[in-house]
PDB file of N, CA and C in Angstrom:
ATOM      1  N   MET A  18       0.906  -0.877  -0.103  1.00 54.00           N
ATOM      2  CA  MET A  18       0.177   0.067  -0.176  1.00 54.00           C
ATOM      3  C   MET A  18       0.984   1.365  -0.014  1.00 54.00           C
ATOM      4  N   LYS A  19       0.744   2.024  -0.916  1.00 64.00           N
ATOM      5  CA  LYS A  19       1.660   3.224  -1.327  1.00 64.00           C
ATOM      6  C   LYS A  19       0.768   4.487  -0.706  1.00 64.00           C
ATOM      7  N   LYS A  20       1.686   5.068   0.388  1.00 70.00           N
ATOM      8  CA  LYS A  20       1.137   6.130   0.837  1.00 70.00           C
ATOM      9  C   LYS A  20       1.443   7.545  -0.019  1.00 70.00           C
ATOM     10  N   GLU A  21       0.398   8.233  -0.043  1.00 67.00           N
ATOM     11  CA  GLU A  21       0.598   9.371  -0.824  1.00 67.00           C
ATOM     12  C   GLU A  21       1.201  10.705   0.333  1.00 67.00           C
ATOM     13  N   ILE A  22       2.053  11.050  -0.264  1.00 70.00           N
ATOM     14  CA  ILE A  22       2.898  12.170   0.693  1.00 70.00           C
ATOM     15  C   ILE A  22       3.029  13.602   0.085  1.00 70.00           C
ATOM     16  N   PHE A  23       2.440  14.416   0.534  1.00 74.00           N
ATOM     17  CA  PHE A  23       2.083  15.642  -0.034  1.00 74.00           C
ATOM     18  C   PHE A  23       3.440  16.701   0.334  1.00 74.00           C
ATOM     19  N   VAL A  24       4.020  17.117  -1.027  1.00 70.00           N
ATOM     20  CA  VAL A  24       4.970  17.936  -0.686  1.00 70.00           C
ATOM     21  C   VAL A  24       4.598  19.401  -1.004  1.00 70.00           C
ATOM     22  N   ASP A  25       5.349  20.562  -0.458  1.00 83.00           N
ATOM     23  CA  ASP A  25       5.347  21.842  -0.879  1.00 83.00           C
ATOM     24  C   ASP A  25       6.472  22.331  -1.560  1.00 83.00           C
ATOM     25  N   TYR A  26       6.204  22.129  -2.850  1.00 85.00           N
ATOM     26  CA  TYR A  26       7.258  21.646  -3.941  1.00 85.00           C
ATOM     27  C   TYR A  26       8.582  23.028  -3.984  1.00 85.00           C
ATOM     28  N   ALA A  27       7.986  24.335  -3.491  1.00 88.00           N
ATOM     29  CA  ALA A  27       8.585  25.642  -3.360  1.00 88.00           C
ATOM     30  C   ALA A  27       9.784  25.421  -2.565  1.00 88.00           C
ATOM     31  N   ILE A  28       9.148  24.861  -1.267  1.00 89.00           N
ATOM     32  CA  ILE A  28       9.984  24.806  -0.096  1.00 89.00           C
ATOM     33  C   ILE A  28      11.136  23.382  -0.695  1.00 89.00           C
ATOM     34  N   TYR A  29      10.528  22.458  -1.070  1.00 89.00           N
ATOM     35  CA  TYR A  29      11.423  21.120  -1.406  1.00 89.00           C
ATOM     36  C   TYR A  29      12.404  21.482  -2.429  1.00 89.00           C
ATOM     37  N   ARG A  30      11.829  22.699  -3.573  1.00 90.00           N
ATOM     38  CA  ARG A  30      12.875  22.981  -4.257  1.00 90.00           C
ATOM     39  C   ARG A  30      14.081  23.541  -3.743  1.00 90.00           C
ATOM     40  N   GLN A  31      14.079  24.795  -3.012  1.00 93.00           N
ATOM     41  CA  GLN A  31      14.935  25.416  -2.152  1.00 93.00           C
ATOM     42  C   GLN A  31      15.766  24.559  -1.185  1.00 93.00           C
ATOM     43  N   ILE A  32      15.298  23.715  -0.650  1.00 92.00           N
ATOM     44  CA  ILE A  32      16.118  22.664   0.200  1.00 92.00           C
ATOM     45  C   ILE A  32      17.063  21.924  -0.859  1.00 92.00           C
ATOM     46  N   PHE A  33      16.601  21.225  -1.501  1.00 92.00           N
ATOM     47  CA  PHE A  33      17.059  20.867  -2.828  1.00 92.00           C
ATOM     48  C   PHE A  33      18.192  21.462  -3.462  1.00 92.00           C
ATOM     49  N   LEU A  34      17.930  22.820  -3.747  1.00 93.00           N
ATOM     50  CA  LEU A  34      18.862  23.593  -4.466  1.00 93.00           C
ATOM     51  C   LEU A  34      20.027  23.756  -3.345  1.00 93.00           C
ATOM     52  N   LYS A  35      19.676  24.093  -2.052  1.00 95.00           N
ATOM     53  CA  LYS A  35      20.759  24.209  -1.155  1.00 95.00           C
ATOM     54  C   LYS A  35      21.728  23.192  -0.885  1.00 95.00           C
ATOM     55  N   ASP A  36      21.206  21.766  -0.948  1.00 94.00           N
ATOM     56  CA  ASP A  36      21.853  20.575  -0.802  1.00 94.00           C
ATOM     57  C   ASP A  36      22.788  20.563  -1.938  1.00 94.00           C
ATOM     58  N   VAL A  37      22.476  21.041  -3.303  1.00 94.00           N
ATOM     59  CA  VAL A  37      23.216  20.891  -4.552  1.00 94.00           C
ATOM     60  C   VAL A  37      24.184  21.755  -4.352  1.00 94.00           C
ATOM     61  N   ARG A  38      23.730  22.975  -4.010  1.00 94.00           N
ATOM     62  CA  ARG A  38      25.094  24.072  -3.895  1.00 94.00           C
ATOM     63  C   ARG A  38      26.306  23.180  -2.773  1.00 94.00           C
ATOM     64  N   ARG A  39      25.807  23.275  -1.652  1.00 94.00           N
ATOM     65  CA  ARG A  39      26.601  22.711  -0.629  1.00 94.00           C
ATOM     66  C   ARG A  39      27.846  21.373  -1.103  1.00 94.00           C
ATOM     67  N   ASN A  40      26.861  20.520  -1.812  1.00 90.00           N
ATOM     68  CA  ASN A  40      27.816  19.338  -2.394  1.00 90.00           C
ATOM     69  C   ASN A  40      28.704  19.857  -3.244  1.00 90.00           C
ATOM     70  N   LEU A  41      28.612  20.682  -3.940  1.00 90.00           N
ATOM     71  CA  LEU A  41      29.024  21.563  -5.447  1.00 90.00           C
ATOM     72  C   LEU A  41      30.377  22.217  -4.618  1.00 90.00           C
ATOM     73  N   GLN A  42      30.242  23.002  -3.508  1.00 90.00           N
ATOM     74  CA  GLN A  42      30.861  23.380  -2.803  1.00 90.00           C
ATOM     75  C   GLN A  42      32.232  22.482  -2.173  1.00 90.00           C
ATOM     76  N   LYS A  43      31.513  21.374  -1.614  1.00 87.00           N
ATOM     77  CA  LYS A  43      32.297  20.293  -1.121  1.00 87.00           C
ATOM     78  C   LYS A  43      33.236  19.745  -1.974  1.00 87.00           C
ATOM     79  N   VAL A  44      32.829  19.418  -3.318  1.00 84.00           N
ATOM     80  CA  VAL A  44      33.551  18.596  -4.212  1.00 84.00           C
ATOM     81  C   VAL A  44      34.727  19.847  -4.685  1.00 84.00           C
ATOM     82  N   GLU A  45      33.959  20.654  -5.064  1.00 83.00           N
ATOM     83  CA  GLU A  45      35.341  21.786  -5.369  1.00 83.00           C
ATOM     84  C   GLU A  45      36.311  22.197  -4.372  1.00 83.00           C
ATOM     85  N   GLN A  46      36.085  22.081  -3.070  1.00 82.00           N
ATOM     86  CA  GLN A  46      37.280  22.286  -2.296  1.00 82.00           C
ATOM     87  C   GLN A  46      37.972  21.255  -1.834  1.00 82.00           C
ATOM     88  N   SER A  47      37.344  20.095  -1.723  1.00 77.00           N
ATOM     89  CA  SER A  47      37.931  18.823  -1.487  1.00 77.00           C
ATOM     90  C   SER A  47      39.044  18.447  -2.374  1.00 77.00           C
ATOM     91  N   ARG A  48      39.865  17.500  -1.764  1.00 69.00           N
ATOM     92  CA  ARG A  48      41.279  17.176  -2.544  1.00 69.00           C
ATOM     93  C   ARG A  48      41.025  15.732  -2.421  1.00 69.00           C
ATOM     94  N   PHE A  49      40.271  14.902  -3.509  1.00 64.00           N
ATOM     95  CA  PHE A  49      40.420  13.688  -3.365  1.00 64.00           C
ATOM     96  C   PHE A  49      41.418  13.197  -4.342  1.00 64.00           C
ATOM     97  N   ALA A  50      42.605  12.629  -3.386  1.00 59.00           N
ATOM     98  CA  ALA A  50      44.186  12.371  -4.148  1.00 59.00           C
ATOM     99  C   ALA A  50      43.902  11.346  -5.248  1.00 59.00           C
ATOM    100  N   LEU A  51      43.061  10.466  -5.160  1.00 60.00           N
ATOM    101  CA  LEU A  51      43.256   9.590  -6.037  1.00 60.00           C
ATOM    102  C   LEU A  51      42.010   9.552  -7.110  1.00 60.00           C
ATOM    103  N   MET A  52      41.349  10.740  -7.261  1.00 70.00           N
ATOM    104  CA  MET A  52      40.213  10.776  -8.209  1.00 70.00           C
ATOM    105  C   MET A  52      40.905  11.909  -8.939  1.00 70.00           C
ATOM    106  N   LYS A  53      40.518  11.123 -10.399  1.00 77.00           N
ATOM    107  CA  LYS A  53      41.125  11.867 -11.566  1.00 77.00           C
ATOM    108  C   LYS A  53      40.549  13.440 -11.663  1.00 77.00           C
ATOM    109  N   LYS A  54      41.466  14.252 -12.113  1.00 79.00           N
ATOM    110  CA  LYS A  54      41.070  15.854 -12.355  1.00 79.00           C
ATOM    111  C   LYS A  54      39.867  15.667 -13.237  1.00 79.00           C
ATOM    112  N   SER A  55      39.914  15.436 -14.262  1.00 82.00           N
ATOM    113  CA  SER A  55      38.578  15.055 -15.257  1.00 82.00           C
ATOM    114  C   SER A  55      37.275  14.643 -14.736  1.00 82.00           C
ATOM    115  N   THR A  56      37.441  13.704 -14.016  1.00 82.00           N
ATOM    116  CA  THR A  56      36.274  13.145 -13.073  1.00 82.00           C
ATOM    117  C   THR A  56      35.570  13.898 -12.194  1.00 82.00           C
ATOM    118  N   LYS A  57      36.404  14.603 -11.571  1.00 83.00           N
ATOM    119  CA  LYS A  57      36.130  15.854 -10.580  1.00 83.00           C
ATOM    120  C   LYS A  57      35.352  16.764 -11.223  1.00 83.00           C
ATOM    121  N   GLU A  58      35.856  17.405 -12.756  1.00 87.00           N
ATOM    122  CA  GLU A  58      35.407  18.462 -13.309  1.00 87.00           C
ATOM    123  C   GLU A  58      34.118  17.691 -13.883  1.00 87.00           C
ATOM    124  N   LYS A  59      33.936  16.935 -14.345  1.00 88.00           N
ATOM    125  CA  LYS A  59      32.425  16.301 -14.594  1.00 88.00           C
ATOM    126  C   LYS A  59      31.620  16.075 -13.621  1.00 88.00           C
ATOM    127  N   ILE A  60      31.704  16.301 -12.353  1.00 87.00           N
ATOM    128  CA  ILE A  60      31.249  15.708 -11.233  1.00 87.00           C
ATOM    129  C   ILE A  60      30.462  17.241 -11.122  1.00 87.00           C
ATOM    130  N   VAL A  61      31.363  18.414 -10.911  1.00 88.00           N
ATOM    131  CA  VAL A  61      31.384  19.593 -10.955  1.00 88.00           C
ATOM    132  C   VAL A  61      30.208  19.951 -11.993  1.00 88.00           C
ATOM    133  N   GLU A  62      30.405  19.856 -13.135  1.00 92.00           N
ATOM    134  CA  GLU A  62      29.555  20.311 -14.207  1.00 92.00           C
ATOM    135  C   GLU A  62      28.228  19.627 -14.049  1.00 92.00           C
ATOM    136  N   LYS A  63      28.140  18.601 -13.510  1.00 92.00           N
ATOM    137  CA  LYS A  63      26.673  18.076 -13.568  1.00 92.00           C
ATOM    138  C   LYS A  63      25.827  18.921 -12.171  1.00 92.00           C
ATOM    139  N   TYR A  64      26.745  19.072 -11.286  1.00 92.00           N
ATOM    140  CA  TYR A  64      26.150  19.469  -9.870  1.00 92.00           C
ATOM    141  C   TYR A  64      25.553  21.331 -10.846  1.00 92.00           C
ATOM    142  N   LYS A  65      26.329  21.738 -11.254  1.00 94.00           N
ATOM    143  CA  LYS A  65      26.379  22.963 -12.050  1.00 94.00           C
ATOM    144  C   LYS A  65      25.027  23.040 -12.767  1.00 94.00           C
ATOM    145  N   LYS A  66      24.958  22.004 -13.505  1.00 94.00           N
ATOM    146  CA  LYS A  66      23.939  22.176 -14.506  1.00 94.00           C
ATOM    147  C   LYS A  66      22.479  21.861 -13.900  1.00 94.00           C
ATOM    148  N   LEU A  67      22.742  20.858 -12.663  1.00 93.00           N
ATOM    149  CA  LEU A  67      21.657  20.685 -12.122  1.00 93.00           C
ATOM    150  C   LEU A  67      21.081  21.943 -11.328  1.00 93.00           C
ATOM    151  N   ALA A  68      21.917  22.673 -10.512  1.00 94.00           N
ATOM    152  CA  ALA A  68      21.684  24.036  -9.948  1.00 94.00           C
ATOM    153  C   ALA A  68      20.818  24.889 -10.914  1.00 94.00           C
ATOM    154  N   ARG A  69      21.342  25.062 -11.739  1.00 94.00           N
ATOM    155  CA  ARG A  69      21.340  26.016 -12.889  1.00 94.00           C
ATOM    156  C   ARG A  69      19.478  25.717 -13.303  1.00 94.00           C
ATOM    157  N   GLU A  70      19.184  24.383 -13.560  1.00 93.00           N
ATOM    158  CA  GLU A  70      18.057  23.798 -13.747  1.00 93.00           C
ATOM    159  C   GLU A  70      16.935  24.133 -12.717  1.00 93.00           C
ATOM    160  N   LEU A  71      17.423  23.801 -11.226  1.00 92.00           N
ATOM    161  CA  LEU A  71      16.770  23.983 -10.098  1.00 92.00           C
ATOM    162  C   LEU A  71      16.407  25.732 -10.206  1.00 92.00           C
ATOM    163  N   GLU A  72      17.118  26.187 -10.313  1.00 92.00           N
ATOM    164  CA  GLU A  72      16.996  27.922 -10.187  1.00 92.00           C
ATOM    165  C   GLU A  72      15.877  28.111 -11.359  1.00 92.00           C
ATOM    166  N   THR A  73      16.146  28.070 -12.566  1.00 92.00           N
ATOM    167  CA  THR A  73      15.328  28.199 -13.422  1.00 92.00           C
ATOM    168  C   THR A  73      14.015  27.564 -13.763  1.00 92.00           C
ATOM    169  N   GLY A  74      13.828  26.504 -13.145  1.00 88.00           N
ATOM    170  CA  GLY A  74      12.699  25.980 -13.008  1.00 88.00           C
ATOM    171  C   GLY A  74      12.448  24.768 -14.132  1.00 88.00           C
ATOM    172  N   GLN A  75      13.700  24.676 -14.906  1.00 91.00           N
ATOM    173  CA  GLN A  75      13.637  23.702 -15.861  1.00 91.00           C
ATOM    174  C   GLN A  75      12.802  22.192 -15.558  1.00 91.00           C
ATOM    175  N   ILE A  76      13.098  21.847 -14.158  1.00 88.00           N
ATOM    176  CA  ILE A  76      12.867  20.985 -13.691  1.00 88.00           C
ATOM    177  C   ILE A  76      11.517  20.944 -13.035  1.00 88.00           C
ATOM    178  N   LYS A  77      10.455  20.065 -13.891  1.00 89.00           N
ATOM    179  CA  LYS A  77       9.100  20.163 -13.204  1.00 89.00           C
ATOM    180  C   LYS A  77       8.579  20.044 -11.615  1.00 89.00           C
ATOM    181  N   ASN A  78       7.544  20.502 -10.914  1.00 87.00           N
ATOM    182  CA  ASN A  78       7.563  20.194  -9.897  1.00 87.00           C
ATOM    183  C   ASN A  78       7.279  18.688  -9.640  1.00 87.00           C
ATOM    184  N   GLU A  79       6.599  17.782 -10.252  1.00 86.00           N
ATOM    185  CA  GLU A  79       6.148  16.427 -10.375  1.00 86.00           C
ATOM    186  C   GLU A  79       7.667  15.455 -10.531  1.00 86.00           C
ATOM    187  N   ASN A  80       8.777  16.285 -11.083  1.00 89.00           N
ATOM    188  CA  ASN A  80       9.940  15.330 -11.132  1.00 89.00           C
ATOM    189  C   ASN A  80      11.193  15.787 -10.302  1.00 89.00           C
ATOM    190  N   LEU A  81      10.595  16.790  -9.228  1.00 89.00           N
ATOM    191  CA  LEU A  81      11.708  16.748  -7.846  1.00 89.00           C
ATOM    192  C   LEU A  81      12.152  15.787  -7.239  1.00 89.00           C
ATOM    193  N   VAL A  82      11.032  15.046  -6.784  1.00 87.00           N
ATOM    194  CA  VAL A  82      10.967  13.857  -5.673  1.00 87.00           C
ATOM    195  C   VAL A  82      12.195  12.958  -6.626  1.00 87.00           C
ATOM    196  N   ALA A  83      11.898  12.365  -7.987  1.00 90.00           N
ATOM    197  CA  ALA A  83      12.361  11.579  -8.876  1.00 90.00           C
ATOM    198  C   ALA A  83      13.992  11.889  -8.963  1.00 90.00           C
ATOM    199  N   ASN A  84      14.407  13.547  -9.180  1.00 92.00           N
ATOM    200  CA  ASN A  84      15.507  14.093  -9.399  1.00 92.00           C
ATOM    201  C   ASN A  84      16.480  13.940  -7.936  1.00 92.00           C
ATOM    202  N   ARG A  85      15.858  13.946  -7.127  1.00 92.00           N
ATOM    203  CA  ARG A  85      16.580  13.817  -5.509  1.00 92.00           C
ATOM    204  C   ARG A  85      16.924  12.651  -5.216  1.00 92.00           C
ATOM    205  N   LYS A  86      16.095  11.562  -6.067  1.00 94.00           N
ATOM    206  CA  LYS A  86      16.343  10.391  -5.632  1.00 94.00           C
ATOM    207  C   LYS A  86      17.845   9.992  -6.385  1.00 94.00           C
ATOM    208  N   LEU A  87      17.754  10.315  -7.737  1.00 93.00           N
ATOM    209  CA  LEU A  87      18.923  10.317  -8.559  1.00 93.00           C
ATOM    210  C   LEU A  87      19.898  10.995  -8.092  1.00 93.00           C
ATOM    211  N   PHE A  88      19.879  12.492  -7.469  1.00 93.00           N
ATOM    212  CA  PHE A  88      20.980  13.128  -6.793  1.00 93.00           C
ATOM    213  C   PHE A  88      21.563  12.158  -5.771  1.00 93.00           C
ATOM    214  N   ASN A  89      20.761  11.656  -5.043  1.00 93.00           N
ATOM    215  CA  ASN A  89      21.350  10.919  -3.381  1.00 93.00           C
ATOM    216  C   ASN A  89      22.145   9.701  -4.135  1.00 93.00           C
ATOM    217  N   LYS A  90      21.196   9.174  -5.254  1.00 94.00           N
ATOM    218  CA  LYS A  90      22.277   8.084  -5.816  1.00 94.00           C
ATOM    219  C   LYS A  90      23.905   8.662  -6.351  1.00 94.00           C
ATOM    220  N   PHE A  91      23.840   9.471  -7.146  1.00 91.00           N
ATOM    221  CA  PHE A  91      24.931  10.230  -7.775  1.00 91.00           C
ATOM    222  C   PHE A  91      25.872  10.428  -6.490  1.00 91.00           C
ATOM    223  N   GLN A  92      25.520  10.828  -5.633  1.00 90.00           N
ATOM    224  CA  GLN A  92      26.347  11.272  -4.220  1.00 90.00           C
ATOM    225  C   GLN A  92      26.981  10.148  -3.877  1.00 90.00           C
ATOM    226  N   ASN A  93      26.206   8.873  -3.944  1.00 91.00           N
ATOM    227  CA  ASN A  93      26.758   7.629  -3.225  1.00 91.00           C
ATOM    228  C   ASN A  93      27.893   7.078  -3.970  1.00 91.00           C
ATOM    229  N   GLU A  94      27.370   7.236  -5.403  1.00 88.00           N
ATOM    230  CA  GLU A  94      28.595   6.763  -6.296  1.00 88.00           C
ATOM    231  C   GLU A  94      29.948   7.746  -6.411  1.00 88.00           C
ATOM    232  N   ILE A  95      29.880   9.155  -5.855  1.00 85.00           N
ATOM    233  CA  ILE A  95      30.645   9.676  -5.936  1.00 85.00           C
ATOM    234  C   ILE A  95      31.633   9.430  -4.818  1.00 85.00           C
ATOM    235  N   LYS A  96      31.278   9.112  -3.767  1.00 84.00           N
ATOM    236  CA  LYS A  96      31.894   8.507  -2.200  1.00 84.00           C
ATOM    237  C   LYS A  96      32.330   7.106  -2.662  1.00 84.00           C
ATOM    238  N   ILE A  97      31.682   6.359  -3.216  1.00 87.00           N
ATOM    239  CA  ILE A  97      32.407   4.959  -3.512  1.00 87.00           C
ATOM    240  C   ILE A  97      33.459   5.340  -4.438  1.00 87.00           C
ATOM    241  N   ARG A  98      33.787   6.314  -5.292  1.00 82.00           N
ATOM    242  CA  ARG A  98      34.946   6.045  -6.475  1.00 82.00           C
ATOM    243  C   ARG A  98      35.907   7.094  -5.387  1.00 82.00           C
ATOM    244  N   ALA A  99      35.437   8.035  -4.637  1.00 80.00           N
ATOM    245  CA  ALA A  99      36.293   8.752  -3.751  1.00 80.00           C
ATOM    246  C   ALA A  99      37.192   7.729  -2.632  1.00 80.00           C
ATOM    247  N   TYR A 100      36.443   6.838  -2.091  1.00 84.00           N
ATOM    248  CA  TYR A 100      37.010   6.115  -1.068  1.00 84.00           C
ATOM    249  C   TYR A 100      37.481   4.676  -1.074  1.00 84.00           C
ATOM    250  N   LEU A 101      37.366   4.422  -2.649  1.00 86.00           N
ATOM    251  CA  LEU A 101      37.335   2.561  -2.683  1.00 86.00           C
ATOM    252  C   LEU A 101      38.893   2.594  -3.096  1.00 86.00           C
ATOM    253  N   PRO A 102      39.890   3.532  -3.302  1.00 84.00           N
ATOM    254  CA  PRO A 102      41.396   3.208  -3.500  1.00 84.00           C
ATOM    255  C   PRO A 102      41.712   2.967  -2.246  1.00 84.00           C
ATOM    256  N   TYR A 103      41.404   4.133  -1.043  1.00 88.00           N
ATOM    257  CA  TYR A 103      41.585   4.103   0.076  1.00 88.00           C
ATOM    258  C   TYR A 103      41.239   2.511   0.755  1.00 88.00           C
ATOM    259  N   PHE A 104      40.037   2.036   0.595  1.00 92.00           N
ATOM    260  CA  PHE A 104      39.594   0.782   0.761  1.00 92.00           C
ATOM    261  C   PHE A 104      40.346  -0.306   0.481  1.00 92.00           C
ATOM    262  N   ILE A 105      40.807  -0.386  -0.836  1.00 94.00           N
ATOM    263  CA  ILE A 105      41.812  -1.381  -1.338  1.00 94.00           C
ATOM    264  C   ILE A 105      42.976  -1.230  -0.632  1.00 94.00           C
ATOM    265  N   VAL A 106      43.880  -0.192  -0.524  1.00 94.00           N
ATOM    266  CA  VAL A 106      44.882  -0.152   0.366  1.00 94.00           C
ATOM    267  C   VAL A 106      45.008  -0.517   1.572  1.00 94.00           C
ATOM    268  N   LEU A 107      43.633  -0.239   2.362  1.00 96.00           N
ATOM    269  CA  LEU A 107      43.376  -0.627   3.761  1.00 96.00           C
ATOM    270  C   LEU A 107      43.558  -2.145   3.724  1.00 96.00           C
ATOM    271  N   LEU A 108      42.698  -2.954   2.848  1.00 96.00           N
ATOM    272  CA  LEU A 108      42.641  -4.077   2.668  1.00 96.00           C
ATOM    273  C   LEU A 108      43.668  -5.242   2.578  1.00 96.00           C
ATOM    274  N   PHE A 109      44.718  -4.623   1.780  1.00 96.00           N
ATOM    275  CA  PHE A 109      46.060  -5.142   1.134  1.00 96.00           C
ATOM    276  C   PHE A 109      47.007  -4.873   2.749  1.00 96.00           C
ATOM    277  N   LEU A 110      46.887  -4.062   3.389  1.00 97.00           N
ATOM    278  CA  LEU A 110      47.713  -3.449   4.661  1.00 97.00           C
ATOM    279  C   LEU A 110      46.987  -4.962   5.635  1.00 97.00           C
ATOM    280  N   VAL A 111      45.686  -5.132   5.847  1.00 96.00           N
ATOM    281  CA  VAL A 111      45.460  -5.957   6.594  1.00 96.00           C
ATOM    282  C   VAL A 111      46.092  -7.427   6.458  1.00 96.00           C
ATOM    283  N   LEU A 112      45.952  -7.841   5.097  1.00 96.00           N
ATOM    284  CA  LEU A 112      45.955  -8.987   4.563  1.00 96.00           C
ATOM    285  C   LEU A 112      47.729  -9.227   5.009  1.00 96.00           C
ATOM    286  N   ILE A 113      48.307  -8.213   4.488  1.00 95.00           N
ATOM    287  CA  ILE A 113      49.720  -8.211   4.874  1.00 95.00           C
ATOM    288  C   ILE A 113      50.200  -8.662   6.436  1.00 95.00           C
ATOM    289  N   LEU A 114      49.437  -7.959   7.126  1.00 94.00           N
ATOM    290  CA  LEU A 114      49.503  -8.056   8.455  1.00 94.00           C
ATOM    291  C   LEU A 114      49.345  -9.195   9.177  1.00 94.00           C
ATOM    292  N   MET A 115      48.038  -9.670   8.489  1.00 93.00           N
ATOM    293  CA  MET A 115      47.370 -11.198   8.725  1.00 93.00           C
ATOM    294  C   MET A 115      48.786 -12.307   8.516  1.00 93.00           C
ATOM    295  N   LEU A 116      49.685 -12.116   7.575  1.00 92.00           N
ATOM    296  CA  LEU A 116      50.400 -13.034   6.949  1.00 92.00           C
ATOM    297  C   LEU A 116      51.653 -12.879   7.911  1.00 92.00           C
ATOM    298  N   VAL A 117      52.224 -11.557   8.056  1.00 92.00           N
ATOM    299  CA  VAL A 117      53.461 -11.725   8.755  1.00 92.00           C
ATOM    300  C   VAL A 117      52.799 -12.329  10.418  1.00 92.00           C
ATOM    301  N   PHE A 118      51.971 -11.933  11.158  1.00 90.00           N
ATOM    302  CA  PHE A 118      51.513 -12.657  12.028  1.00 90.00           C
ATOM    303  C   PHE A 118      51.250 -14.113  11.783  1.00 90.00           C
ATOM    304  N   LEU A 119      50.993 -14.577  11.121  1.00 90.00           N
ATOM    305  CA  LEU A 119      50.437 -16.278  10.891  1.00 90.00           C
ATOM    306  C   LEU A 119      52.096 -16.362  10.886  1.00 90.00           C
ATOM    307  N   PHE A 120      52.866 -16.088   9.792  1.00 88.00           N
ATOM    308  CA  PHE A 120      54.253 -16.609   9.982  1.00 88.00           C
ATOM    309  C   PHE A 120      55.078 -16.576  11.171  1.00 88.00           C
ATOM    310  N   LEU A 121      55.113 -15.218  11.697  1.00 87.00           N
ATOM    311  CA  LEU A 121      55.660 -15.166  13.172  1.00 87.00           C
ATOM    312  C   LEU A 121      55.041 -16.238  14.367  1.00 87.00           C
ATOM    313  N   PHE A 122      53.934 -16.439  14.391  1.00 82.00           N
ATOM    314  CA  PHE A 122      53.783 -17.002  15.528  1.00 82.00           C
ATOM    315  C   PHE A 122      53.360 -18.442  14.988  1.00 82.00           C
ATOM    316  N   LYS A 123      53.796 -19.085  13.831  1.00 72.00           N
ATOM    317  CA  LYS A 123      53.830 -20.521  13.323  1.00 72.00           C
ATOM    318  C   LYS A 123      54.746 -21.616  14.263  1.00 72.00           C
TER     319      LYS A 123
END
């Protein structure tokens, strides 16, 4: 059973736009060491395009919720791209430490 949720689109649009601007600023100021510069520039361009579309009203009110879900999905992809190399390095370090301790206490 799907519940109908009533959304005030003007407020929702302003909150969504504020989140887009905040994330754009984070990406521009952040230094993802292992993320390519071209990838970072593409992300910035997508954020700027989305902010422009929200400001000018090119995105219809009915599509705001769907666009917000896509925005959140895109944010998660960025986080995965940014932190995946660190996770892989950490995994290898743990494996190496496990092997060292295994051979030391054998």
